[in-house]
Short mmCIF file of N, CA, C and O in Angstrom, two decimals:
data_model
loop_
_atom_site.label_atom_id
_atom_site.label_comp_id
_atom_site.label_asym_id
_atom_site.label_seq_id
_atom_site.Cartn_x
_atom_site.Cartn_y
_atom_site.Cartn_z
N MET A 1 -22.78 16.00 3.42
CA MET A 1 -21.55 15.38 2.98
C MET A 1 -20.48 15.56 4.05
O MET A 1 -20.32 16.64 4.58
N LYS A 2 -19.79 14.52 4.35
CA LYS A 2 -18.72 14.59 5.34
C LYS A 2 -17.51 15.33 4.77
O LYS A 2 -17.32 15.40 3.57
N GLY A 3 -16.65 15.82 5.68
CA GLY A 3 -15.44 16.51 5.27
C GLY A 3 -14.36 15.53 4.83
O GLY A 3 -14.58 14.34 4.73
N ARG A 4 -13.22 16.07 4.57
CA ARG A 4 -12.09 15.25 4.14
C ARG A 4 -11.60 14.35 5.26
O ARG A 4 -11.78 14.65 6.42
N ILE A 5 -10.96 13.27 4.89
CA ILE A 5 -10.44 12.31 5.87
C ILE A 5 -9.22 12.92 6.54
O ILE A 5 -8.37 13.53 5.90
N TYR A 6 -9.16 12.78 7.84
CA TYR A 6 -8.11 13.41 8.63
C TYR A 6 -6.84 12.57 8.64
O TYR A 6 -6.87 11.37 8.86
N GLY A 7 -5.73 13.23 8.43
CA GLY A 7 -4.42 12.67 8.69
C GLY A 7 -4.05 11.47 7.85
O GLY A 7 -4.74 11.08 6.94
N ALA A 8 -2.93 10.92 8.19
CA ALA A 8 -2.37 9.80 7.46
C ALA A 8 -2.75 8.49 8.13
O ALA A 8 -2.99 8.43 9.32
N LEU A 9 -2.78 7.46 7.35
CA LEU A 9 -2.99 6.12 7.86
C LEU A 9 -1.69 5.62 8.47
O LEU A 9 -0.61 5.98 8.01
N LEU A 10 -1.78 4.79 9.48
CA LEU A 10 -0.59 4.12 9.99
C LEU A 10 -0.28 3.01 9.00
O LEU A 10 -1.14 2.21 8.66
N PHE A 11 0.93 2.96 8.52
CA PHE A 11 1.25 2.11 7.39
C PHE A 11 2.54 1.35 7.66
O PHE A 11 3.54 1.94 8.03
N LEU A 12 2.51 0.06 7.46
CA LEU A 12 3.67 -0.78 7.73
C LEU A 12 3.95 -1.70 6.55
O LEU A 12 3.02 -2.18 5.90
N ALA A 13 5.20 -1.97 6.29
CA ALA A 13 5.58 -2.93 5.26
C ALA A 13 6.17 -4.15 5.95
O ALA A 13 6.98 -4.02 6.86
N SER A 14 5.77 -5.31 5.49
CA SER A 14 6.29 -6.54 6.07
C SER A 14 7.54 -6.97 5.34
O SER A 14 7.61 -6.88 4.12
N PHE A 15 8.50 -7.45 6.08
CA PHE A 15 9.72 -7.95 5.48
C PHE A 15 9.75 -9.47 5.48
O PHE A 15 10.77 -10.07 5.24
N ASN A 16 8.59 -10.10 5.73
CA ASN A 16 8.51 -11.55 5.77
C ASN A 16 7.74 -12.09 4.57
O ASN A 16 7.08 -13.11 4.65
N ALA A 17 7.79 -11.40 3.46
CA ALA A 17 7.09 -11.83 2.25
C ALA A 17 8.04 -12.67 1.38
O ALA A 17 9.24 -12.74 1.62
N TYR A 18 7.47 -13.30 0.37
CA TYR A 18 8.27 -14.04 -0.60
C TYR A 18 9.09 -13.05 -1.43
O TYR A 18 8.73 -11.89 -1.55
N ALA A 19 10.16 -13.54 -2.04
CA ALA A 19 10.96 -12.69 -2.91
C ALA A 19 10.06 -12.11 -3.99
O ALA A 19 9.24 -12.82 -4.57
N GLY A 20 10.17 -10.82 -4.22
CA GLY A 20 9.34 -10.16 -5.22
C GLY A 20 8.01 -9.68 -4.70
O GLY A 20 7.23 -9.11 -5.45
N ASP A 21 7.71 -9.90 -3.42
CA ASP A 21 6.43 -9.50 -2.84
C ASP A 21 6.65 -8.49 -1.72
O ASP A 21 7.67 -8.49 -1.05
N ALA A 22 5.65 -7.65 -1.53
CA ALA A 22 5.61 -6.75 -0.37
C ALA A 22 4.22 -6.88 0.25
O ALA A 22 3.22 -6.74 -0.44
N VAL A 23 4.19 -7.19 1.54
CA VAL A 23 2.93 -7.28 2.27
C VAL A 23 2.81 -6.02 3.12
O VAL A 23 3.69 -5.71 3.91
N LEU A 24 1.72 -5.29 2.93
CA LEU A 24 1.52 -4.01 3.58
C LEU A 24 0.27 -4.07 4.44
O LEU A 24 -0.73 -4.66 4.05
N THR A 25 0.32 -3.46 5.62
CA THR A 25 -0.84 -3.39 6.50
C THR A 25 -0.97 -1.97 7.02
O THR A 25 0.00 -1.21 7.03
N TRP A 26 -2.18 -1.62 7.46
CA TRP A 26 -2.41 -0.28 7.99
C TRP A 26 -3.59 -0.30 8.95
O TRP A 26 -4.38 -1.24 8.96
N ASP A 27 -3.69 0.73 9.74
CA ASP A 27 -4.84 0.96 10.61
C ASP A 27 -5.73 1.99 9.94
O ASP A 27 -5.23 3.00 9.44
N PRO A 28 -7.03 1.77 9.93
CA PRO A 28 -7.91 2.73 9.27
C PRO A 28 -7.96 4.07 10.00
O PRO A 28 -7.74 4.12 11.21
N PRO A 29 -8.25 5.14 9.26
CA PRO A 29 -8.41 6.44 9.92
C PRO A 29 -9.66 6.43 10.78
O PRO A 29 -10.63 5.71 10.48
N LEU A 30 -9.66 7.20 11.85
CA LEU A 30 -10.80 7.25 12.77
C LEU A 30 -11.63 8.51 12.63
O LEU A 30 -12.75 8.57 13.13
N GLN A 31 -11.06 9.55 11.98
CA GLN A 31 -11.75 10.84 11.91
C GLN A 31 -11.60 11.47 10.53
O GLN A 31 -10.66 11.18 9.79
N TYR A 32 -12.55 12.37 10.25
CA TYR A 32 -12.45 13.27 9.11
C TYR A 32 -11.63 14.48 9.54
O TYR A 32 -11.37 14.68 10.72
N GLU A 33 -11.26 15.32 8.57
CA GLU A 33 -10.48 16.52 8.89
C GLU A 33 -11.22 17.48 9.82
O GLU A 33 -10.60 18.26 10.52
N ASP A 34 -12.56 17.42 9.82
CA ASP A 34 -13.33 18.30 10.71
C ASP A 34 -13.49 17.69 12.11
O ASP A 34 -14.26 18.17 12.93
N ASN A 35 -12.74 16.61 12.38
CA ASN A 35 -12.73 15.88 13.65
C ASN A 35 -13.99 15.06 13.92
O ASN A 35 -14.14 14.51 15.01
N SER A 36 -14.91 14.96 12.97
CA SER A 36 -16.05 14.08 13.15
C SER A 36 -15.59 12.63 12.96
O SER A 36 -14.60 12.36 12.29
N THR A 37 -16.31 11.73 13.57
CA THR A 37 -15.93 10.32 13.58
C THR A 37 -16.29 9.64 12.26
O THR A 37 -17.38 9.85 11.73
N ILE A 38 -15.39 8.83 11.76
CA ILE A 38 -15.68 7.98 10.61
C ILE A 38 -16.41 6.76 11.14
O ILE A 38 -15.90 6.04 11.99
N LEU A 39 -17.61 6.55 10.65
CA LEU A 39 -18.43 5.43 11.11
C LEU A 39 -18.11 4.16 10.33
O LEU A 39 -17.61 4.22 9.20
N PRO A 40 -18.38 2.99 10.92
CA PRO A 40 -18.15 1.73 10.20
C PRO A 40 -18.87 1.76 8.85
O PRO A 40 -20.01 2.21 8.75
N GLY A 41 -18.19 1.32 7.82
CA GLY A 41 -18.78 1.28 6.48
C GLY A 41 -18.58 2.53 5.67
O GLY A 41 -18.92 2.56 4.48
N GLU A 42 -18.05 3.61 6.26
CA GLU A 42 -17.86 4.85 5.51
C GLU A 42 -16.58 4.85 4.68
O GLU A 42 -16.42 5.70 3.80
N ILE A 43 -15.67 3.94 4.95
CA ILE A 43 -14.49 3.80 4.10
C ILE A 43 -14.84 2.76 3.03
O ILE A 43 -15.08 1.60 3.32
N GLN A 44 -14.88 3.22 1.80
CA GLN A 44 -15.24 2.34 0.68
C GLN A 44 -14.06 1.49 0.23
O GLN A 44 -14.21 0.32 -0.09
N SER A 45 -12.88 2.10 0.18
CA SER A 45 -11.71 1.38 -0.32
C SER A 45 -10.44 2.10 0.11
O SER A 45 -10.48 3.22 0.64
N TYR A 46 -9.34 1.43 -0.13
CA TYR A 46 -8.00 1.99 0.07
C TYR A 46 -7.24 1.86 -1.23
O TYR A 46 -7.45 0.90 -1.98
N LYS A 47 -6.37 2.81 -1.49
CA LYS A 47 -5.46 2.70 -2.62
C LYS A 47 -4.04 2.66 -2.08
O LYS A 47 -3.68 3.44 -1.20
N VAL A 48 -3.26 1.74 -2.60
CA VAL A 48 -1.84 1.66 -2.28
C VAL A 48 -1.08 2.09 -3.53
O VAL A 48 -1.20 1.46 -4.59
N TYR A 49 -0.35 3.18 -3.41
CA TYR A 49 0.46 3.70 -4.50
C TYR A 49 1.90 3.28 -4.26
O TYR A 49 2.38 3.31 -3.11
N TYR A 50 2.63 2.92 -5.32
CA TYR A 50 4.01 2.52 -5.12
C TYR A 50 4.85 2.76 -6.37
O TYR A 50 4.34 2.87 -7.47
N GLY A 51 6.14 2.88 -6.13
CA GLY A 51 7.10 3.08 -7.21
C GLY A 51 8.51 3.00 -6.67
O GLY A 51 8.73 2.71 -5.49
N GLN A 52 9.49 3.28 -7.52
CA GLN A 52 10.89 3.14 -7.14
C GLN A 52 11.56 4.47 -6.82
O GLN A 52 12.77 4.51 -6.61
N SER A 53 10.79 5.55 -6.77
CA SER A 53 11.36 6.87 -6.46
C SER A 53 10.95 7.28 -5.05
O SER A 53 9.76 7.31 -4.73
N ASP A 54 11.94 7.60 -4.23
CA ASP A 54 11.68 8.07 -2.87
C ASP A 54 10.89 9.38 -2.93
O ASP A 54 11.32 10.33 -3.57
N GLY A 55 9.72 9.40 -2.31
CA GLY A 55 8.88 10.58 -2.32
C GLY A 55 7.98 10.70 -3.54
O GLY A 55 7.26 11.68 -3.69
N GLY A 56 8.00 9.70 -4.40
CA GLY A 56 7.18 9.71 -5.61
C GLY A 56 7.94 10.28 -6.79
O GLY A 56 9.09 10.68 -6.64
N PRO A 57 7.35 10.30 -7.96
CA PRO A 57 5.98 9.89 -8.19
C PRO A 57 5.81 8.38 -8.04
O PRO A 57 6.74 7.61 -8.28
N TYR A 58 4.63 7.99 -7.63
CA TYR A 58 4.29 6.58 -7.46
C TYR A 58 3.60 6.14 -8.76
O TYR A 58 2.55 6.67 -9.11
N THR A 59 4.22 5.25 -9.48
CA THR A 59 3.79 4.92 -10.84
C THR A 59 2.82 3.75 -10.91
O THR A 59 2.35 3.42 -11.99
N ASN A 60 2.51 3.14 -9.79
CA ASN A 60 1.60 1.99 -9.75
C ASN A 60 0.59 2.18 -8.64
O ASN A 60 0.86 2.86 -7.65
N VAL A 61 -0.57 1.55 -8.77
CA VAL A 61 -1.60 1.64 -7.74
C VAL A 61 -2.42 0.35 -7.73
O VAL A 61 -2.66 -0.24 -8.78
N VAL A 62 -2.77 -0.08 -6.53
CA VAL A 62 -3.74 -1.17 -6.36
C VAL A 62 -4.83 -0.66 -5.41
O VAL A 62 -4.57 0.15 -4.54
N THR A 63 -6.04 -1.16 -5.61
CA THR A 63 -7.18 -0.78 -4.79
C THR A 63 -7.68 -2.01 -4.04
O THR A 63 -7.78 -3.08 -4.63
N VAL A 64 -7.94 -1.84 -2.75
CA VAL A 64 -8.49 -2.93 -1.94
C VAL A 64 -9.77 -2.44 -1.26
O VAL A 64 -9.93 -1.25 -1.02
N PRO A 65 -10.68 -3.36 -0.95
CA PRO A 65 -11.94 -2.97 -0.32
C PRO A 65 -11.73 -2.30 1.05
O PRO A 65 -10.73 -2.56 1.73
N GLY A 66 -12.68 -1.49 1.46
CA GLY A 66 -12.59 -0.75 2.71
C GLY A 66 -12.61 -1.60 3.96
O GLY A 66 -12.22 -1.13 5.03
N ASN A 67 -13.05 -2.84 3.86
CA ASN A 67 -13.05 -3.72 5.04
C ASN A 67 -11.77 -4.54 5.14
O ASN A 67 -11.67 -5.43 5.98
N VAL A 68 -10.79 -4.24 4.31
CA VAL A 68 -9.51 -4.95 4.29
C VAL A 68 -8.41 -3.96 4.65
O VAL A 68 -8.40 -2.84 4.15
N ASN A 69 -7.50 -4.36 5.52
CA ASN A 69 -6.40 -3.45 5.90
C ASN A 69 -5.04 -4.05 5.59
O ASN A 69 -4.06 -3.81 6.30
N THR A 70 -4.97 -4.80 4.51
CA THR A 70 -3.70 -5.37 4.07
C THR A 70 -3.72 -5.51 2.56
O THR A 70 -4.78 -5.63 1.94
N ALA A 71 -2.54 -5.44 1.97
CA ALA A 71 -2.40 -5.66 0.53
C ALA A 71 -1.08 -6.38 0.29
O ALA A 71 -0.08 -6.08 0.95
N THR A 72 -1.09 -7.32 -0.62
CA THR A 72 0.13 -7.99 -1.04
C THR A 72 0.41 -7.59 -2.48
O THR A 72 -0.40 -7.84 -3.37
N ILE A 73 1.53 -6.93 -2.68
CA ILE A 73 1.96 -6.52 -4.02
C ILE A 73 2.94 -7.59 -4.49
O ILE A 73 3.95 -7.84 -3.82
N THR A 74 2.66 -8.23 -5.61
CA THR A 74 3.48 -9.34 -6.08
C THR A 74 4.23 -8.98 -7.37
O THR A 74 3.89 -8.01 -8.05
N GLY A 75 5.24 -9.78 -7.67
CA GLY A 75 5.95 -9.64 -8.93
C GLY A 75 6.85 -8.43 -9.01
O GLY A 75 7.15 -7.95 -10.11
N LEU A 76 7.30 -7.91 -7.88
CA LEU A 76 8.16 -6.72 -7.89
C LEU A 76 9.59 -7.08 -8.29
O LEU A 76 10.12 -8.11 -7.86
N ALA A 77 10.19 -6.23 -9.09
CA ALA A 77 11.58 -6.42 -9.48
C ALA A 77 12.50 -6.11 -8.30
O ALA A 77 12.12 -5.40 -7.37
N LYS A 78 13.71 -6.63 -8.38
CA LYS A 78 14.70 -6.37 -7.33
C LYS A 78 15.02 -4.88 -7.32
O LYS A 78 15.54 -4.33 -8.29
N ALA A 79 14.68 -4.23 -6.22
CA ALA A 79 14.88 -2.78 -6.07
C ALA A 79 14.36 -2.37 -4.72
O ALA A 79 13.74 -3.17 -4.01
N THR A 80 14.57 -1.11 -4.37
CA THR A 80 13.89 -0.54 -3.21
C THR A 80 12.61 0.09 -3.72
O THR A 80 12.63 0.90 -4.65
N TRP A 81 11.49 -0.31 -3.13
CA TRP A 81 10.18 0.18 -3.51
C TRP A 81 9.63 1.05 -2.39
O TRP A 81 9.86 0.78 -1.21
N TYR A 82 8.88 2.08 -2.78
CA TYR A 82 8.31 3.04 -1.84
C TYR A 82 6.79 2.98 -1.94
O TYR A 82 6.24 2.95 -3.05
N PHE A 83 6.11 2.98 -0.79
CA PHE A 83 4.67 2.77 -0.73
C PHE A 83 4.01 3.85 0.12
O PHE A 83 4.53 4.24 1.15
N VAL A 84 2.81 4.28 -0.32
CA VAL A 84 1.92 5.11 0.47
C VAL A 84 0.51 4.58 0.26
O VAL A 84 0.24 3.88 -0.71
N ALA A 85 -0.39 4.93 1.18
CA ALA A 85 -1.79 4.50 1.04
C ALA A 85 -2.71 5.68 1.26
O ALA A 85 -2.35 6.66 1.92
N THR A 86 -3.90 5.57 0.69
CA THR A 86 -4.97 6.55 0.94
C THR A 86 -6.25 5.79 1.27
O THR A 86 -6.40 4.62 0.92
N ALA A 87 -7.16 6.47 1.93
CA ALA A 87 -8.49 5.93 2.21
C ALA A 87 -9.50 6.70 1.37
O ALA A 87 -9.37 7.92 1.19
N ILE A 88 -10.51 5.99 0.86
CA ILE A 88 -11.55 6.61 0.05
C ILE A 88 -12.90 6.34 0.70
O ILE A 88 -13.22 5.20 1.02
N THR A 89 -13.68 7.41 0.90
CA THR A 89 -14.99 7.26 1.54
C THR A 89 -16.04 6.84 0.52
O THR A 89 -15.81 6.87 -0.70
N THR A 90 -17.21 6.49 1.04
CA THR A 90 -18.32 6.13 0.17
C THR A 90 -18.80 7.33 -0.65
O THR A 90 -19.49 7.16 -1.65
N ASN A 91 -18.42 8.55 -0.25
CA ASN A 91 -18.73 9.75 -1.03
C ASN A 91 -17.67 10.05 -2.08
O ASN A 91 -17.75 11.06 -2.77
N GLY A 92 -16.63 9.19 -2.16
CA GLY A 92 -15.59 9.37 -3.16
C GLY A 92 -14.47 10.30 -2.77
O GLY A 92 -13.62 10.63 -3.59
N LEU A 93 -14.42 10.73 -1.50
CA LEU A 93 -13.34 11.60 -1.04
C LEU A 93 -12.11 10.77 -0.70
O LEU A 93 -12.22 9.75 -0.02
N GLU A 94 -10.95 11.20 -1.17
CA GLU A 94 -9.71 10.47 -0.94
C GLU A 94 -8.83 11.24 0.03
O GLU A 94 -8.66 12.46 -0.10
N SER A 95 -8.26 10.54 1.00
CA SER A 95 -7.38 11.16 1.99
C SER A 95 -6.05 11.56 1.35
O SER A 95 -5.73 11.17 0.22
N ALA A 96 -5.28 12.28 2.12
CA ALA A 96 -3.89 12.55 1.76
C ALA A 96 -3.11 11.23 1.86
O ALA A 96 -3.59 10.24 2.42
N TYR A 97 -1.91 11.22 1.34
CA TYR A 97 -1.05 10.04 1.45
C TYR A 97 -0.72 9.75 2.91
O TYR A 97 -0.53 10.65 3.71
N SER A 98 -0.59 8.47 3.20
CA SER A 98 -0.05 8.04 4.49
C SER A 98 1.44 8.37 4.52
O SER A 98 2.02 8.83 3.52
N THR A 99 2.06 8.08 5.63
CA THR A 99 3.51 8.14 5.70
C THR A 99 4.09 7.12 4.74
O THR A 99 3.59 6.00 4.64
N GLN A 100 5.12 7.49 4.04
CA GLN A 100 5.76 6.57 3.09
C GLN A 100 6.56 5.51 3.84
O GLN A 100 7.19 5.80 4.86
N VAL A 101 6.52 4.28 3.33
CA VAL A 101 7.40 3.22 3.81
C VAL A 101 8.19 2.69 2.63
O VAL A 101 7.75 2.75 1.49
N ALA A 102 9.38 2.16 2.93
CA ALA A 102 10.25 1.62 1.90
C ALA A 102 10.53 0.15 2.19
O ALA A 102 10.56 -0.26 3.35
N LYS A 103 10.72 -0.62 1.13
CA LYS A 103 11.05 -2.02 1.28
C LYS A 103 12.04 -2.40 0.19
O LYS A 103 11.80 -2.15 -0.98
N ALA A 104 13.16 -3.00 0.61
CA ALA A 104 14.12 -3.54 -0.35
C ALA A 104 13.64 -4.94 -0.75
O ALA A 104 13.59 -5.84 0.08
N VAL A 105 13.26 -5.08 -2.00
CA VAL A 105 12.71 -6.33 -2.50
C VAL A 105 13.82 -7.13 -3.17
O VAL A 105 14.62 -6.58 -3.93
N GLN A 106 13.84 -8.41 -2.88
CA GLN A 106 14.86 -9.29 -3.47
C GLN A 106 14.58 -9.62 -4.93
O GLN A 106 15.45 -10.08 -5.63
N GLY A 107 13.37 -9.42 -5.37
CA GLY A 107 13.02 -9.68 -6.76
C GLY A 107 12.42 -11.05 -6.95
O GLY A 107 12.61 -11.95 -6.13
N SER A 108 11.69 -11.19 -8.01
CA SER A 108 11.08 -12.48 -8.33
C SER A 108 11.63 -12.93 -9.67
O SER A 108 11.13 -12.54 -10.72
N SER A 109 12.69 -13.69 -9.62
CA SER A 109 13.27 -14.17 -10.87
C SER A 109 13.25 -15.69 -10.90
O SER A 109 13.26 -16.35 -9.86
N LYS A 110 13.20 -16.20 -12.10
CA LYS A 110 13.20 -17.65 -12.30
C LYS A 110 14.60 -18.19 -12.00
O LYS A 110 15.59 -17.49 -12.16
N PRO A 111 14.69 -19.46 -11.61
CA PRO A 111 16.02 -20.03 -11.43
C PRO A 111 16.71 -20.21 -12.77
O PRO A 111 16.05 -20.27 -13.82
N LYS A 112 18.02 -20.27 -12.74
CA LYS A 112 18.76 -20.58 -13.95
C LYS A 112 18.45 -22.02 -14.35
O LYS A 112 18.05 -22.84 -13.49
N PRO A 113 18.65 -22.36 -15.60
CA PRO A 113 18.36 -23.74 -16.02
C PRO A 113 19.34 -24.73 -15.38
O PRO A 113 20.42 -24.34 -14.93
N PRO A 114 18.97 -26.01 -15.38
CA PRO A 114 19.87 -27.02 -14.84
C PRO A 114 21.21 -27.00 -15.59
O PRO A 114 21.29 -26.67 -16.76
N ARG A 115 22.23 -27.38 -14.85
CA ARG A 115 23.59 -27.38 -15.41
C ARG A 115 24.03 -28.82 -15.69
O ARG A 115 23.52 -29.76 -15.10
N ASN A 116 24.95 -28.94 -16.54
CA ASN A 116 25.62 -30.22 -16.84
C ASN A 116 24.63 -31.34 -17.16
O ASN A 116 24.76 -32.46 -16.68
N VAL A 117 23.64 -31.03 -17.97
CA VAL A 117 22.70 -32.06 -18.38
C VAL A 117 23.43 -33.00 -19.34
O VAL A 117 24.10 -32.57 -20.27
N ARG A 118 23.30 -34.32 -19.09
CA ARG A 118 24.02 -35.29 -19.92
C ARG A 118 23.05 -36.22 -20.58
O ARG A 118 22.08 -36.65 -20.13
#
């Protein structure tokens, strides 16, 4: 069994998403904590944790496949949202949190109804 995943993922939040969305990307980890190399296919999935509290707790989570290094979180309310990611190996070991990133989301709200209908 391999050791724990080493270090944090490089994690970025995009500010070019639609209102209410956050597009996140990251670089996969290259090593386990014992400095052995993570081979292709050994990352089963990533989890993106997020919430409105700086430093957590992160009250929401989405999981993406290990061959994907991006996630789009949709339907976010207008607020500052905080995100971290983890990597999960095929053995079920989960890394520590990545560096936290923050994004001020404009929110996803419906337009007001038409005015002055006659």
